[in-house]
Amino acid sequence: MSAIAADSLSFDAVAPHVRGRFGKPYLYEPECESTQLLLVGSGLPEGAAAATDHQTGGRGRLGRRWEEPTASSVLVSVMLHPPAGRHLPELSLVAALAAAEAVEGATGLSAQIKWPNDVMLNRRKVAGILSELSDGTVVVGIGINVNQTRDELPDAPTPPGSLFTLTGTRHDRAALLGSLLFRLERIYDGWRHGGLADLYGELGARDFLRGRRVTVDGEPATALQILRDGRLEVETAAGEVRAIESGEVRYEV
Ligand code: BTN
């Protein structure tokens, strides 16, 4: 068995890659229902992370499931204690930026963000973000498809890929998780200090939907841009320009 085939996200594997506050404390279960459940309502400090090698009830956005074969993915949730009065949906974009940077660092391919929470590589979704709010804290869950083969990827509305299917090489999940936690900490600190405005340059440059024909909750439109407040600006088929806060955006594949 190769070192990568035997890899895990155990504390011993990941600790050498943890360089900052995020990832401390680090909770690891070889298998669990969902890493979100290990943190939501836990009272753990900011930066606490929970990871696993397999979820039996992984949660996606909009009530969907998030499924993966054991030891194929990065599956992590991170506890955030954002300041009061902030616009918390922005944290999905914060986490998506961190995941895009981490994936780009690992593959050398340029990563984009499909508003509001998907990370795209070569037009394939390789990562998704789920943010859950409880008592003023936010648990951001990040799932990255790392070593799945094409057959192991799920059927999904946005065509999925993994770092393996897109690069042809297997990737070290523990190192990728360390890089993700470090980047999330830096980008989150930037957001705490200066809001989305501080991150807008990078966000705008990674805007996957810009100029694409889309449907918003089934209604045809053209995506114009991610706005400075994190909403998506679209122009409907009737020529009305609208900013949307949430919803399902599909694009013409
Ligand atoms: C999506 O794109 O629909 C969001 C997927 C989020 C998946 C991650 S995996 C780690 C964390 N635990 C979960 O149950 N979900 C998130």
Short mmCIF file of C-alpha atoms and ligand atoms in Angstrom, two decimals:
data_model
loop_
_atom_site.label_atom_id
_atom_site.label_comp_id
_atom_site.label_asym_id
_atom_site.label_seq_id
_atom_site.Cartn_x
_atom_site.Cartn_y
_atom_site.Cartn_z
CA MET A 1 0.00 0.00 0.00
CA SER A 2 1.45 3.43 -0.89
CA ALA A 3 1.86 6.19 1.71
CA ILE A 4 -0.95 8.17 0.08
CA ALA A 5 -3.31 5.19 -0.15
CA ALA A 6 -2.87 4.69 3.61
CA ASP A 7 -3.24 8.34 4.48
CA SER A 8 -5.65 9.73 7.03
CA LEU A 9 -6.64 13.03 8.58
CA SER A 10 -5.71 11.79 12.06
CA PHE A 11 -4.17 14.23 14.54
CA ASP A 12 -0.69 12.73 13.98
CA ALA A 13 -0.96 13.14 10.22
CA VAL A 14 -2.32 16.69 10.26
CA ALA A 15 -0.54 18.30 13.27
CA PRO A 16 2.79 18.75 11.43
CA HIS A 17 0.91 20.82 8.83
CA VAL A 18 -0.95 23.10 11.27
CA ARG A 19 0.87 26.43 11.31
CA GLY A 20 -1.47 28.90 13.04
CA ARG A 21 -4.44 29.22 15.42
CA PHE A 22 -6.87 27.39 13.16
CA GLY A 23 -6.77 23.64 13.77
CA LYS A 24 -6.35 24.03 17.55
CA PRO A 25 -7.95 22.15 19.15
CA TYR A 26 -8.19 19.47 16.45
CA LEU A 27 -10.91 16.83 16.76
CA TYR A 28 -10.63 13.72 14.60
CA GLU A 29 -12.96 10.76 14.17
CA PRO A 30 -12.09 8.02 11.63
CA GLU A 31 -15.82 8.01 10.77
CA CYS A 32 -18.72 10.18 11.88
CA GLU A 33 -22.15 11.25 10.72
CA SER A 34 -21.06 14.82 9.89
CA THR A 35 -18.13 16.93 11.11
CA GLN A 36 -20.64 19.77 11.51
CA LEU A 37 -22.27 17.87 14.37
CA LEU A 38 -18.95 17.69 16.24
CA LEU A 39 -18.79 21.49 16.46
CA VAL A 40 -22.27 23.04 16.26
CA GLY A 41 -23.28 24.08 19.80
CA SER A 42 -19.98 22.72 21.24
CA GLY A 43 -18.82 26.01 22.81
CA LEU A 44 -15.30 25.35 21.47
CA PRO A 45 -13.06 28.36 20.78
CA GLU A 46 -12.55 30.00 17.42
CA GLY A 47 -10.29 27.96 15.16
CA ALA A 48 -11.32 24.59 16.59
CA ALA A 49 -11.50 22.11 13.72
CA ALA A 50 -13.19 18.72 13.34
CA ALA A 51 -12.16 16.34 10.59
CA THR A 52 -12.91 12.80 9.52
CA ASP A 53 -12.01 10.26 6.85
CA HIS A 54 -15.63 9.33 6.22
CA GLN A 55 -19.07 10.82 6.86
CA THR A 56 -22.13 8.60 7.00
CA GLY A 57 -24.52 11.57 6.83
CA GLY A 58 -22.49 14.34 5.17
CA ARG A 59 -24.56 17.47 4.68
CA GLY A 60 -24.58 19.61 1.56
CA ARG A 61 -26.34 22.89 0.86
CA LEU A 62 -30.08 23.07 0.21
CA GLY A 63 -30.69 19.85 2.13
CA ARG A 64 -28.54 17.75 -0.20
CA ARG A 65 -26.21 14.98 0.91
CA TRP A 66 -22.41 15.18 0.58
CA GLU A 67 -21.02 11.73 -0.13
CA GLU A 68 -17.52 10.36 -0.63
CA PRO A 69 -15.65 7.06 -0.45
CA THR A 70 -13.59 6.61 2.73
CA ALA A 71 -10.20 8.38 2.77
CA SER A 72 -10.76 10.19 -0.51
CA SER A 73 -11.48 13.75 0.62
CA VAL A 74 -10.80 16.63 2.93
CA LEU A 75 -13.85 16.80 5.23
CA VAL A 76 -13.51 19.49 7.87
CA SER A 77 -15.57 21.90 9.94
CA VAL A 78 -14.14 24.99 11.61
CA MET A 79 -15.57 27.04 14.47
CA LEU A 80 -15.78 30.82 13.97
CA HIS A 81 -16.85 33.46 16.49
CA PRO A 82 -17.49 36.47 14.23
CA PRO A 83 -18.02 39.92 15.74
CA ALA A 84 -21.67 40.89 16.40
CA GLY A 85 -23.51 42.78 13.72
CA ARG A 86 -21.63 41.38 10.74
CA HIS A 87 -23.27 39.95 7.62
CA LEU A 88 -22.61 36.26 8.24
CA PRO A 89 -23.49 34.82 4.79
CA GLU A 90 -20.22 36.45 3.67
CA LEU A 91 -18.39 33.71 5.55
CA SER A 92 -19.25 31.18 2.82
CA LEU A 93 -17.30 33.34 0.38
CA VAL A 94 -14.46 33.67 2.90
CA ALA A 95 -14.23 29.88 3.19
CA ALA A 96 -14.60 29.42 -0.58
CA LEU A 97 -11.64 31.77 -1.15
CA ALA A 98 -9.53 29.78 1.30
CA ALA A 99 -10.48 26.50 -0.40
CA ALA A 100 -9.78 27.97 -3.85
CA GLU A 101 -6.31 29.11 -2.75
CA ALA A 102 -5.54 25.75 -1.13
CA VAL A 103 -6.65 23.78 -4.19
CA GLU A 104 -4.69 26.09 -6.47
CA GLY A 105 -1.60 25.73 -4.28
CA ALA A 106 -1.85 21.93 -4.44
CA THR A 107 -2.50 21.60 -8.17
CA GLY A 108 -1.03 24.66 -9.84
CA LEU A 109 -4.36 25.03 -11.71
CA SER A 110 -6.30 28.26 -11.36
CA ALA A 111 -9.36 27.88 -9.12
CA GLN A 112 -12.55 29.91 -9.34
CA ILE A 113 -15.56 30.45 -7.10
CA LYS A 114 -19.05 29.71 -8.30
CA TRP A 115 -21.21 31.96 -6.14
CA PRO A 116 -21.96 31.45 -3.35
CA ASN A 117 -19.99 28.45 -2.20
CA ASP A 118 -18.48 26.19 -4.84
CA VAL A 119 -14.84 25.94 -5.85
CA MET A 120 -14.30 25.19 -9.52
CA LEU A 121 -11.26 23.80 -11.29
CA ASN A 122 -11.41 23.40 -15.07
CA ARG A 123 -15.22 23.93 -14.94
CA ARG A 124 -15.65 21.12 -12.40
CA LYS A 125 -16.80 21.52 -8.81
CA VAL A 126 -14.04 20.23 -6.55
CA ALA A 127 -15.16 21.72 -3.23
CA GLY A 128 -18.29 22.94 -1.46
CA ILE A 129 -18.93 25.00 1.66
CA LEU A 130 -21.74 24.74 4.18
CA SER A 131 -22.10 27.42 6.89
CA GLU A 132 -24.31 26.81 9.91
CA LEU A 133 -25.14 29.47 12.47
CA SER A 134 -25.86 28.74 16.11
CA ASP A 135 -25.91 31.23 19.02
CA GLY A 136 -23.77 33.79 17.19
CA THR A 137 -21.12 31.24 16.23
CA VAL A 138 -20.67 29.92 12.71
CA VAL A 139 -19.45 26.46 11.82
CA VAL A 140 -18.07 26.42 8.29
CA GLY A 141 -17.87 22.97 6.75
CA ILE A 142 -15.58 22.43 3.80
CA GLY A 143 -15.54 19.34 1.63
CA ILE A 144 -12.80 18.97 -1.01
CA ASN A 145 -12.83 16.11 -3.51
CA VAL A 146 -9.20 15.01 -3.52
CA ASN A 147 -8.44 11.46 -4.65
CA GLN A 148 -11.76 10.16 -6.02
CA THR A 149 -11.71 8.49 -9.42
CA ARG A 150 -14.27 9.62 -11.99
CA ASP A 151 -16.55 6.67 -11.07
CA GLU A 152 -16.45 7.61 -7.40
CA LEU A 153 -17.83 11.12 -7.92
CA PRO A 154 -21.55 11.67 -7.34
CA ASP A 155 -24.16 12.78 -9.85
CA ALA A 156 -24.73 16.44 -9.07
CA PRO A 157 -26.26 19.53 -10.71
CA THR A 158 -22.79 21.13 -11.01
CA PRO A 159 -20.44 18.64 -12.74
CA PRO A 160 -18.02 17.37 -10.06
CA GLY A 161 -14.31 16.68 -10.29
CA SER A 162 -11.54 15.77 -7.89
CA LEU A 163 -7.95 16.95 -7.74
CA PHE A 164 -7.06 13.46 -8.97
CA THR A 165 -9.40 13.47 -11.99
CA LEU A 166 -8.18 16.95 -12.94
CA THR A 167 -4.43 16.47 -12.50
CA GLY A 168 -3.93 12.72 -12.87
CA THR A 169 -1.98 12.57 -9.61
CA ARG A 170 -2.97 11.70 -6.06
CA HIS A 171 -2.67 14.39 -3.42
CA ASP A 172 -1.72 14.40 0.26
CA ARG A 173 -4.94 15.19 2.12
CA ALA A 174 -3.27 16.04 5.44
CA ALA A 175 -0.98 18.63 3.82
CA LEU A 176 -3.92 20.07 1.90
CA LEU A 177 -5.94 20.37 5.12
CA GLY A 178 -3.05 22.18 6.84
CA SER A 179 -2.81 24.61 3.95
CA LEU A 180 -6.59 25.15 3.98
CA LEU A 181 -6.67 25.93 7.72
CA PHE A 182 -3.79 28.39 7.39
CA ARG A 183 -5.37 30.20 4.45
CA LEU A 184 -8.80 30.26 6.12
CA GLU A 185 -7.29 31.89 9.20
CA ARG A 186 -5.55 34.59 7.14
CA ILE A 187 -8.57 35.35 4.95
CA TYR A 188 -10.97 35.30 7.91
CA ASP A 189 -8.72 37.72 9.82
CA GLY A 190 -8.81 40.00 6.76
CA TRP A 191 -12.59 39.81 6.72
CA ARG A 192 -12.82 40.56 10.47
CA HIS A 193 -10.64 43.58 9.99
CA GLY A 194 -11.87 45.02 6.70
CA GLY A 195 -14.94 43.05 5.64
CA LEU A 196 -15.49 41.67 2.18
CA ALA A 197 -14.12 44.90 0.68
CA ASP A 198 -10.63 43.79 1.71
CA LEU A 199 -11.05 40.50 -0.17
CA TYR A 200 -12.91 41.85 -3.14
CA GLY A 201 -9.96 42.01 -5.54
CA GLU A 202 -9.34 38.29 -5.24
CA LEU A 203 -13.02 37.43 -5.14
CA GLY A 204 -13.78 39.40 -8.30
CA ALA A 205 -10.84 37.78 -10.10
CA ARG A 206 -12.14 34.31 -9.23
CA ASP A 207 -15.80 34.95 -10.17
CA PHE A 208 -16.74 31.84 -12.20
CA LEU A 209 -20.29 32.93 -13.09
CA ARG A 210 -19.47 36.40 -14.43
CA GLY A 211 -21.05 36.76 -17.87
CA ARG A 212 -22.52 33.25 -17.91
CA ARG A 213 -26.09 32.37 -18.79
CA VAL A 214 -27.65 30.93 -15.65
CA THR A 215 -30.92 30.04 -14.03
CA VAL A 216 -31.71 31.42 -10.58
CA ASP A 217 -34.13 29.10 -8.83
CA GLY A 218 -35.19 28.01 -12.33
CA GLU A 219 -35.54 31.50 -13.84
CA PRO A 220 -33.22 32.33 -16.80
CA ALA A 221 -30.78 35.21 -16.35
CA THR A 222 -27.22 36.35 -17.06
CA ALA A 223 -24.83 36.52 -14.12
CA LEU A 224 -23.12 39.91 -14.05
CA GLN A 225 -20.81 39.84 -11.02
CA ILE A 226 -20.34 39.14 -7.34
CA LEU A 227 -21.02 42.51 -5.67
CA ARG A 228 -18.86 44.10 -2.96
CA ASP A 229 -21.45 43.09 -0.35
CA GLY A 230 -21.29 39.42 -1.41
CA ARG A 231 -24.58 39.29 -3.31
CA LEU A 232 -24.73 38.12 -6.93
CA GLU A 233 -25.88 40.63 -9.50
CA VAL A 234 -27.87 39.13 -12.37
CA GLU A 235 -29.84 40.46 -15.32
CA THR A 236 -33.08 38.63 -15.90
CA ALA A 237 -34.35 37.68 -19.35
CA ALA A 238 -36.72 40.70 -19.05
CA GLY A 239 -33.71 43.04 -18.63
CA GLU A 240 -34.17 43.68 -14.90
CA VAL A 241 -30.91 43.91 -12.92
CA ARG A 242 -31.24 42.29 -9.48
CA ALA A 243 -28.93 41.44 -6.59
CA ILE A 244 -29.61 38.03 -5.10
CA GLU A 245 -28.80 37.01 -1.56
CA SER A 246 -29.26 33.25 -1.75
CA GLY A 247 -30.71 30.55 -3.93
CA GLU A 248 -29.63 27.96 -6.42
CA VAL A 249 -27.77 29.21 -9.47
CA ARG A 250 -27.22 26.76 -12.32
CA TYR A 251 -25.23 27.61 -15.42
CA GLU A 252 -25.22 26.27 -18.96
CA VAL A 253 -22.64 23.50 -18.96
C1 BTN B 1 -22.27 21.85 -0.79
O1 BTN B 1 -21.58 22.12 -1.78
O2 BTN B 1 -23.44 21.49 -0.91
C2 BTN B 1 -21.66 21.96 0.58
C3 BTN B 1 -20.91 20.70 0.96
C4 BTN B 1 -20.24 20.79 2.32
C5 BTN B 1 -19.61 19.47 2.73
C6 BTN B 1 -18.80 19.59 3.98
S1 BTN B 1 -17.83 18.13 4.28
C7 BTN B 1 -17.44 18.71 5.88
C8 BTN B 1 -18.70 19.31 6.44
N1 BTN B 1 -19.54 18.29 7.03
C9 BTN B 1 -20.69 18.14 6.40
O3 BTN B 1 -21.59 17.34 6.71
N2 BTN B 1 -20.76 19.00 5.37
C10 BTN B 1 -19.57 19.81 5.26
#
